[in-house]
Coordinates of C-alpha atoms in Angstrom, one line a residue:
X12 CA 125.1 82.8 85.5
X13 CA 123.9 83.2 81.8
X14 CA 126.1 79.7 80.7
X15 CA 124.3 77.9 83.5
X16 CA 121.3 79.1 82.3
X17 CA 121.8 78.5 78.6
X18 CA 123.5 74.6 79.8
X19 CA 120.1 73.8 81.7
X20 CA 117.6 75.4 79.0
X21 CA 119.5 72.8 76.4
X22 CA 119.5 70.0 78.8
X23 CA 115.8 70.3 79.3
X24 CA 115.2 70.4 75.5
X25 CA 117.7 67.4 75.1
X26 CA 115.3 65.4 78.0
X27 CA 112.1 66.3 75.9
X28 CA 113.5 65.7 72.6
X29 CA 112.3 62.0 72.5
X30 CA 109.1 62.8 74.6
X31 CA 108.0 64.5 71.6
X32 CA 107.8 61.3 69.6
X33 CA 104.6 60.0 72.0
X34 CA 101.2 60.7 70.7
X35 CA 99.1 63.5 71.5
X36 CA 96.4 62.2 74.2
X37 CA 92.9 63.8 75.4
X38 CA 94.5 65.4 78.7
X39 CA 94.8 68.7 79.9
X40 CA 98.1 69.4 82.0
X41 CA 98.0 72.2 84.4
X42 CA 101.0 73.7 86.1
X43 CA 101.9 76.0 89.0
X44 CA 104.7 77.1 90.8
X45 CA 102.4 78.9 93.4
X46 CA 101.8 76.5 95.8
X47 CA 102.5 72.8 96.7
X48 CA 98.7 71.7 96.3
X49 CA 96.1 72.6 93.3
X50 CA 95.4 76.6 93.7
X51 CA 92.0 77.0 94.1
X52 CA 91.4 77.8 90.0
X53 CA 93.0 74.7 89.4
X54 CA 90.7 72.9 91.6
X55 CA 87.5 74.4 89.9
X56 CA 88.8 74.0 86.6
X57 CA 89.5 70.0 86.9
X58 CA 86.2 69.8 89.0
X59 CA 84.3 71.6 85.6
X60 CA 86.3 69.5 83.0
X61 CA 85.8 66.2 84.5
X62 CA 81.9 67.0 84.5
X63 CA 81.9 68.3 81.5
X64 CA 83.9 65.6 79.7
X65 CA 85.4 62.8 82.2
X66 CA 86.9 61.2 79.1
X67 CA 89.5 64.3 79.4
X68 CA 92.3 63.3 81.6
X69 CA 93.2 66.0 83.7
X70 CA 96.5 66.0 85.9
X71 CA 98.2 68.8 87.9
X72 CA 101.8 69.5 88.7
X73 CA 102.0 72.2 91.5
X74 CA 105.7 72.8 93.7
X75 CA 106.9 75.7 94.8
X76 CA 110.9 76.2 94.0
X77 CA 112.3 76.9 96.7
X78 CA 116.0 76.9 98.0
X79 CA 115.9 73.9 100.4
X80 CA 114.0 71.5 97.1
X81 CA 115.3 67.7 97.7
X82 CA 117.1 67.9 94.3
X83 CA 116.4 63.4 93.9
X84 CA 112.1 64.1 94.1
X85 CA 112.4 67.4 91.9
X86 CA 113.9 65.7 89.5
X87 CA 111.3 62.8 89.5
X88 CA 108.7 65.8 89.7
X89 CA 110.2 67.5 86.7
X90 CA 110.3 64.1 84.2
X91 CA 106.8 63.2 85.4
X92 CA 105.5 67.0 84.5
X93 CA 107.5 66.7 81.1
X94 CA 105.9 63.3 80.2
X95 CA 102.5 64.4 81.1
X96 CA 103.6 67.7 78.9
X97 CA 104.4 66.0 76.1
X98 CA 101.2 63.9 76.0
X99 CA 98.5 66.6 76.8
X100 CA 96.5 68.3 73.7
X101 CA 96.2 71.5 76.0
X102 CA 98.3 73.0 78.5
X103 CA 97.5 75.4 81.2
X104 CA 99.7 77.1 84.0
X105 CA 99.0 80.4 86.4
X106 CA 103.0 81.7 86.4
X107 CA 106.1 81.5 84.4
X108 CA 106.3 78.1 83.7
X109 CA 109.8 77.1 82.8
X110 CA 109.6 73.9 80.7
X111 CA 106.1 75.5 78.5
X112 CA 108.1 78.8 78.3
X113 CA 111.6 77.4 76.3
X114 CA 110.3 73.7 75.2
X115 CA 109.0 73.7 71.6
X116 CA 105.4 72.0 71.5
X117 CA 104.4 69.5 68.9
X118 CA 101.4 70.8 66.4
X119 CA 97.8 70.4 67.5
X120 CA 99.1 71.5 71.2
X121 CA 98.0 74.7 73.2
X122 CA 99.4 76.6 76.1
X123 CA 96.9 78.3 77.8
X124 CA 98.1 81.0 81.0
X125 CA 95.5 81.8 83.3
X126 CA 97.3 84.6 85.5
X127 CA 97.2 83.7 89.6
X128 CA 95.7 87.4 89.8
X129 CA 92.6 88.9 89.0
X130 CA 93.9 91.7 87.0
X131 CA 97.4 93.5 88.0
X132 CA 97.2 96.7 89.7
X133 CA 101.0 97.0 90.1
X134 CA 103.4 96.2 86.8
X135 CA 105.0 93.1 86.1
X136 CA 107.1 91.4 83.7
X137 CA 107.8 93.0 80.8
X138 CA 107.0 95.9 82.3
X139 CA 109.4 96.0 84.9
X140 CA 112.4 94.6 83.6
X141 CA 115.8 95.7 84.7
X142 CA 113.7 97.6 87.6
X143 CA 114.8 96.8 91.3
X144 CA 111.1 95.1 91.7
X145 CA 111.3 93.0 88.4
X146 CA 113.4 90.6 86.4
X147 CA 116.4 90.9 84.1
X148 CA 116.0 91.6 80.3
X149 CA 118.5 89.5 79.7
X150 CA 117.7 86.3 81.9
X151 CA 114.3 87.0 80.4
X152 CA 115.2 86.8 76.9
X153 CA 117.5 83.8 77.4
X154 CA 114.4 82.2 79.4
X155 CA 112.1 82.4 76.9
X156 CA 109.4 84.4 79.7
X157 CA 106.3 84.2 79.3
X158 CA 106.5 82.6 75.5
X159 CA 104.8 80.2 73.4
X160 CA 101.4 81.0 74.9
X161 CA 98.3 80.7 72.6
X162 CA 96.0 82.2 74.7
X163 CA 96.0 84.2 78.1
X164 CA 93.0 84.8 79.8
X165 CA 91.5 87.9 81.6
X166 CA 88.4 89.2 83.0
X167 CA 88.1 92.6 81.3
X168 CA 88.8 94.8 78.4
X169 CA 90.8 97.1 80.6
X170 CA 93.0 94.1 81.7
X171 CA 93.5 93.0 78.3
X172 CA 95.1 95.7 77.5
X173 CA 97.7 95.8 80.4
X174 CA 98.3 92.1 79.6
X175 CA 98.7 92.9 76.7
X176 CA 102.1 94.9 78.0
X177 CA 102.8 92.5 80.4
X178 CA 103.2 89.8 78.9
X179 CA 104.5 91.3 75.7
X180 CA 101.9 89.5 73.3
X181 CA 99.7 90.5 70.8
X182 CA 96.3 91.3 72.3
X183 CA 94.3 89.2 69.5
X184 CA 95.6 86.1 71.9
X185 CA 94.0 87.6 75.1
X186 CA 90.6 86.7 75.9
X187 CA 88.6 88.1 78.8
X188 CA 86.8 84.6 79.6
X189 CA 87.0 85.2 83.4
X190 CA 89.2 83.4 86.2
X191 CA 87.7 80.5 88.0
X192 CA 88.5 82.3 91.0
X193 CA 85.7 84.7 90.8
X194 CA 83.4 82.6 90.9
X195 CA 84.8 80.9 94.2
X196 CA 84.7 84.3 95.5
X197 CA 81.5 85.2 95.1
X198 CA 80.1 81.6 96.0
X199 CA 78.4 82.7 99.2
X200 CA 79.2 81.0 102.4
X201 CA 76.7 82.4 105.2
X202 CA 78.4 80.8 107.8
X203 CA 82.0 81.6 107.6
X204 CA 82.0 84.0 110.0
X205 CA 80.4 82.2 112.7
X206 CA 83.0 79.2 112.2
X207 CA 85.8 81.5 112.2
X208 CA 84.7 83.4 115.8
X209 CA 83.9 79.8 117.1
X210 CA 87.4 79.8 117.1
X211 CA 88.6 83.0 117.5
X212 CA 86.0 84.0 120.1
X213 CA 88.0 86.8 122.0
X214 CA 87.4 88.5 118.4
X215 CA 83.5 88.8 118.9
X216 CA 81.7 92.6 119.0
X217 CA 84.8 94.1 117.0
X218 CA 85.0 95.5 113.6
X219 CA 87.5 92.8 111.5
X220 CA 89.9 93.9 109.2
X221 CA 92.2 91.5 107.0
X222 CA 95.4 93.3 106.0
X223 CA 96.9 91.9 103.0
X224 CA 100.5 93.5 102.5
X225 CA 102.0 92.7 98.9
X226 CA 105.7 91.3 99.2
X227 CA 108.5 93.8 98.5
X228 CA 111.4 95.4 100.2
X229 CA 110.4 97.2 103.3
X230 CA 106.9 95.9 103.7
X231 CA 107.9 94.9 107.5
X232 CA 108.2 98.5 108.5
X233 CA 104.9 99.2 107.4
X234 CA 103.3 95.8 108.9
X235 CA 105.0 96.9 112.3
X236 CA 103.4 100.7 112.1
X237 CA 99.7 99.5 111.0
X238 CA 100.2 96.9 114.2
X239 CA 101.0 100.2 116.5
X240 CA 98.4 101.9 114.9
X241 CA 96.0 99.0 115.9
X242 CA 96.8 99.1 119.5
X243 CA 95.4 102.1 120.2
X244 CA 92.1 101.7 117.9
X245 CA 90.9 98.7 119.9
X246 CA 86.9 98.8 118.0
X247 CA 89.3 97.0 115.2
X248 CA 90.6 93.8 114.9
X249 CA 93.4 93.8 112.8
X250 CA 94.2 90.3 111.0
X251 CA 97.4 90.4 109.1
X252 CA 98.2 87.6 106.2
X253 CA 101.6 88.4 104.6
X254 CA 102.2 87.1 101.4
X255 CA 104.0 83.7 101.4
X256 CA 107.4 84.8 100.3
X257 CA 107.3 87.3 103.0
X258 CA 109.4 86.8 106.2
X259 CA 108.4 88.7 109.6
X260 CA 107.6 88.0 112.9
X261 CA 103.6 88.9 113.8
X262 CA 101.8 89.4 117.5
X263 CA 100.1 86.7 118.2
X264 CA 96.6 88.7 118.6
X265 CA 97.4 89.7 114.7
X266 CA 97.7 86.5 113.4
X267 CA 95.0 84.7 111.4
X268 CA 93.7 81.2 111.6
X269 CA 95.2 78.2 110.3
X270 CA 93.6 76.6 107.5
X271 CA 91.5 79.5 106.4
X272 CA 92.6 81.0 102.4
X273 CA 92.8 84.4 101.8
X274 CA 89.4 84.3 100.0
X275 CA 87.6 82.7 102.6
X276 CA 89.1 85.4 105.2
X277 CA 87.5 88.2 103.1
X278 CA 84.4 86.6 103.1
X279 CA 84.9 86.5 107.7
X280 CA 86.1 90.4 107.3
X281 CA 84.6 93.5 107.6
X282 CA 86.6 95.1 105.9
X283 CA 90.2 94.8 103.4
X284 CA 93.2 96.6 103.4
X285 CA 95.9 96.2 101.1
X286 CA 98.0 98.3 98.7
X287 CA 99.5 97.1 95.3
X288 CA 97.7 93.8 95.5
X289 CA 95.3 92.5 93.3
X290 CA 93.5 91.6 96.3
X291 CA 91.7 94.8 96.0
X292 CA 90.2 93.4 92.9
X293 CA 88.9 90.7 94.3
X294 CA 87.5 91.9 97.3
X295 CA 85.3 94.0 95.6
X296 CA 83.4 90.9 94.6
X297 CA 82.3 90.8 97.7
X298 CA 81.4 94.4 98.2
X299 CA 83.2 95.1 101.4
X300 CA 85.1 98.2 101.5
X301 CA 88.9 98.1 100.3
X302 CA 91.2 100.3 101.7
X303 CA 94.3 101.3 100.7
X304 CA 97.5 101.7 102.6
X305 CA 100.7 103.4 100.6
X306 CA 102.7 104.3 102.9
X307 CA 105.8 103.7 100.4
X308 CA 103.5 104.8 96.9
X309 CA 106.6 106.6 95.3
X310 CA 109.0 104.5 96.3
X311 CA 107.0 101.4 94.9
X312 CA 106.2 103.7 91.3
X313 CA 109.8 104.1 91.1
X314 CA 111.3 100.3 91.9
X315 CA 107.8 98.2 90.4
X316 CA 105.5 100.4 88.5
X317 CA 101.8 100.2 89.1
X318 CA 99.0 99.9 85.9
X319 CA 96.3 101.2 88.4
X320 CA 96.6 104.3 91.1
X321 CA 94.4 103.4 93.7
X322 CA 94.5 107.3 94.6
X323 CA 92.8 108.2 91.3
X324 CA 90.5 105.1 91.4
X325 CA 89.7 105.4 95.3
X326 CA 90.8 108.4 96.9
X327 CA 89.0 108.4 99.5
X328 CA 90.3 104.8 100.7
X329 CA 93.7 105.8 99.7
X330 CA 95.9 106.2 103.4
X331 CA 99.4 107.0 104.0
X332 CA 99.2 107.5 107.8
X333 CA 98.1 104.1 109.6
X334 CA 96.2 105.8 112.3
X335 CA 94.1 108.0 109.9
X336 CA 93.8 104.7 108.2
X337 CA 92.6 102.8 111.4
X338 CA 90.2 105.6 112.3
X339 CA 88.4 105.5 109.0
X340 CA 88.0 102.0 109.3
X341 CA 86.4 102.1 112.8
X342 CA 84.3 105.1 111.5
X343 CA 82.8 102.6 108.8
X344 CA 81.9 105.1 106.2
X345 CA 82.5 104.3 103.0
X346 CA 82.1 105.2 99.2
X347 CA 80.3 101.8 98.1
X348 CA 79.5 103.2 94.9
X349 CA 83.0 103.8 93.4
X350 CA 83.9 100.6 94.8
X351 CA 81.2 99.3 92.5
X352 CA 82.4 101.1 89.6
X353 CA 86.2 100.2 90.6
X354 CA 85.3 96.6 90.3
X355 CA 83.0 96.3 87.3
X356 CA 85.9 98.0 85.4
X357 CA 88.5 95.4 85.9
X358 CA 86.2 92.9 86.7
X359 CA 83.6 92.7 83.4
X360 CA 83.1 88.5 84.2
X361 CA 81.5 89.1 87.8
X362 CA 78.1 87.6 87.3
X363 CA 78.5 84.7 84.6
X364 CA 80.2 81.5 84.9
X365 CA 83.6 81.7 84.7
X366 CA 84.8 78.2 85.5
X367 CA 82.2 76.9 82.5
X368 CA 83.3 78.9 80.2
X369 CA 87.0 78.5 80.5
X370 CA 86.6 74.8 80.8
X371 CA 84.6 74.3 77.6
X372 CA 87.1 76.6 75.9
X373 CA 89.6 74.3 76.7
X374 CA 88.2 71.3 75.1
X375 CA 87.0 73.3 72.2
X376 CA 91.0 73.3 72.1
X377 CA 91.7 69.4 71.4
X378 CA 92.5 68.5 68.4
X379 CA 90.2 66.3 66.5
X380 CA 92.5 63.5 66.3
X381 CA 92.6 63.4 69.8
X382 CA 88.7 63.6 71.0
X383 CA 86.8 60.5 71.7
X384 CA 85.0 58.9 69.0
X385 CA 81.2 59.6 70.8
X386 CA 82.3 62.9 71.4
X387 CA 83.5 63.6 67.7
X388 CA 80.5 62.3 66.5
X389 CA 78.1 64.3 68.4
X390 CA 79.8 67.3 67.2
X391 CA 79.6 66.6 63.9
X392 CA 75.5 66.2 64.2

């Protein structure tokens, strides 16, 4: 495995190598393995930059790997993305991007990470290598993970410092400027709810409650017990979403909506329930309660590692049983306050603007060579 790796890092840097020679351009580049289409940060970000200066070029290259990839168009994919690489002033991606990771970038360029999460309750990357949960040390170091970053962003002090871990970097080059996504999330939208019973109407009169289960090993057991659970509890509607690399079968009645993201579903729900998910960051944006459901807390602390305990952050919207769990949510008393508190502390961005901020610091980031003439004139008056 490690020669195939080491045989397609150097063939990669051999199909730079004369990229490299093309002129630095006023672009930003922004790269996801996440999903197909623009992630919703993506979106915002473009949408701000092109405002803000729409002599930037700004191009996105999202595609999920996945196992069944038509080899011909992923390699079209991958020369376009290394073209566009070699040619953008700044460069920004939301995972382990392979070709920013082990390419070496031409002075004047940036690499910017802006982390798909909003913070990281549950350890990753370097700090969960060699566990059953995480990655290998050595396929990391061969890899290059998570390198050649000059800046990774965050929304908090307390998030900078597990980044900090994380990512194995120098905290200097972690700045909590925010995540577009918060302010998406907290972008009201009175109406959701009413579009979403239109057409889920047999859900009308009961208490919703959007289950977000993070993927690991034995998360369908659990599913399958909180769906018991429900069918005796029938004042709650429970609407599962399983992560996208997840792979079990769901009642129909459990299912949500096509077409509706897991941001816009918070803003339908009563109610959240997740467990190691950053999810429950983000939800508490919207100051509905979060619950938590661990049904397999030591077991994940042993194979993953968490960075925040939900049971000393949240007790009392910490479950193991799925009924007890049910009943509270049906009950509908909750501990708004430490919610509050639970979210201003990993969340310090909440009421500024995110999206602006991030976007002017990226083309605070081009070079000088590279800025339009207007532009680098007005700066200099």
């Amino acid at each position: 495995m490690s020669w195939i790796l080491a045989v397609a890092k150097l063939g990669l840097r051999l199909l730079y190598l004369p990229l490299r020679l093309l002129p630095l351009q006023n672009k930003v580049v922004m790269l996801s393995r996440e999903s197909d289409s623009e992630p919703v940060d993506f979106v915002l970000l473009r949408e701000a930059l092109e405002q803000l200066s729409p002599e930037t070029e700004v191009v996105s290259f999202c595609r999920k790997m996945t196992r069944n990839i038509n080899p011909f168009s992923y390699c079209l994919f991958l020369l376009r993305s290394l073209f566009h690489i070699a040619t953008a002033a700044v460069a920004v991606t939301d995972t382990y991007s392979i070709p920013l990771c082990v390419l070496r970038h031409k002075p004047g360029q940036k690499v910017v990470q802006i982390w798909h999460a909003v913070g990281a309750v549950k350890q990753f990357s370097y700090q969960s290598l060699d566990r059953p949960g995480g990655r290998s040390s050595a396929v990391a170091r061969q890899m290059c993970m998570h390198r050649n970053y000059d800046y990774i962003l965050c929304t908090s002090e307390a998030t900078r410092q597990i980044y900090a871990k994380a990512f194995d970097t120098p905290i200097e080059r972690i700045l909590p400027l925010g995540m577009p996504r918060v302010d998406y999330i907290r972008r009201p939208d009175p109406d959701a709810r009413a579009r979403y019973l239109a057409a889920q109407p047999q859900l009308a009169g009961r208490r919703l409650a959007l289950y977000l289960p993070t993927f690991r090993d034995g998360v369908d057991e659990g599913v399958a017990a909180l769906v018991g659970a429900a069918e005796q509890c029938p004042e709650v509607a429970l609407l599962v979403k399983p992560h996208p690399l997840s792979r079990f079968e769901l009642p129909p009645e459990h299912r949500t909506a096509r077409g509706w993201s897991t941001y816009d579903l918070m803003k339908v729900c009563d109610v959240v329930i997740t467990d190691y998910s950053a999810a429950s960051l983000e939800a508490s944006l919207l100051a509905k309660p979060v619950y938590f459901y661990l049904f397999d807390k030591e077991r994940y602390e042993r194979e993953q590692g968490l960075n925040i305990d939900p049971e000393r952050e949240l007790p009392g919207a910490c479950f193991r049983n799925p009924a007890a769990l049910l009943e509270a949510v049906a009950a509908g008393a909750y501990d708004a306050a430490a919610l509050a508190r639970f979210g201003a502390r990993y969340i310090e961005t909440a009421g500024e603007d995110n999206t602006g901020a991030i976007a002017r610091f990226l083309l605070s980031l081009m070079p000088e060579r590279v800025r339009p003439q207007q532009e680098t004139a007005a700066g200099a008056r």
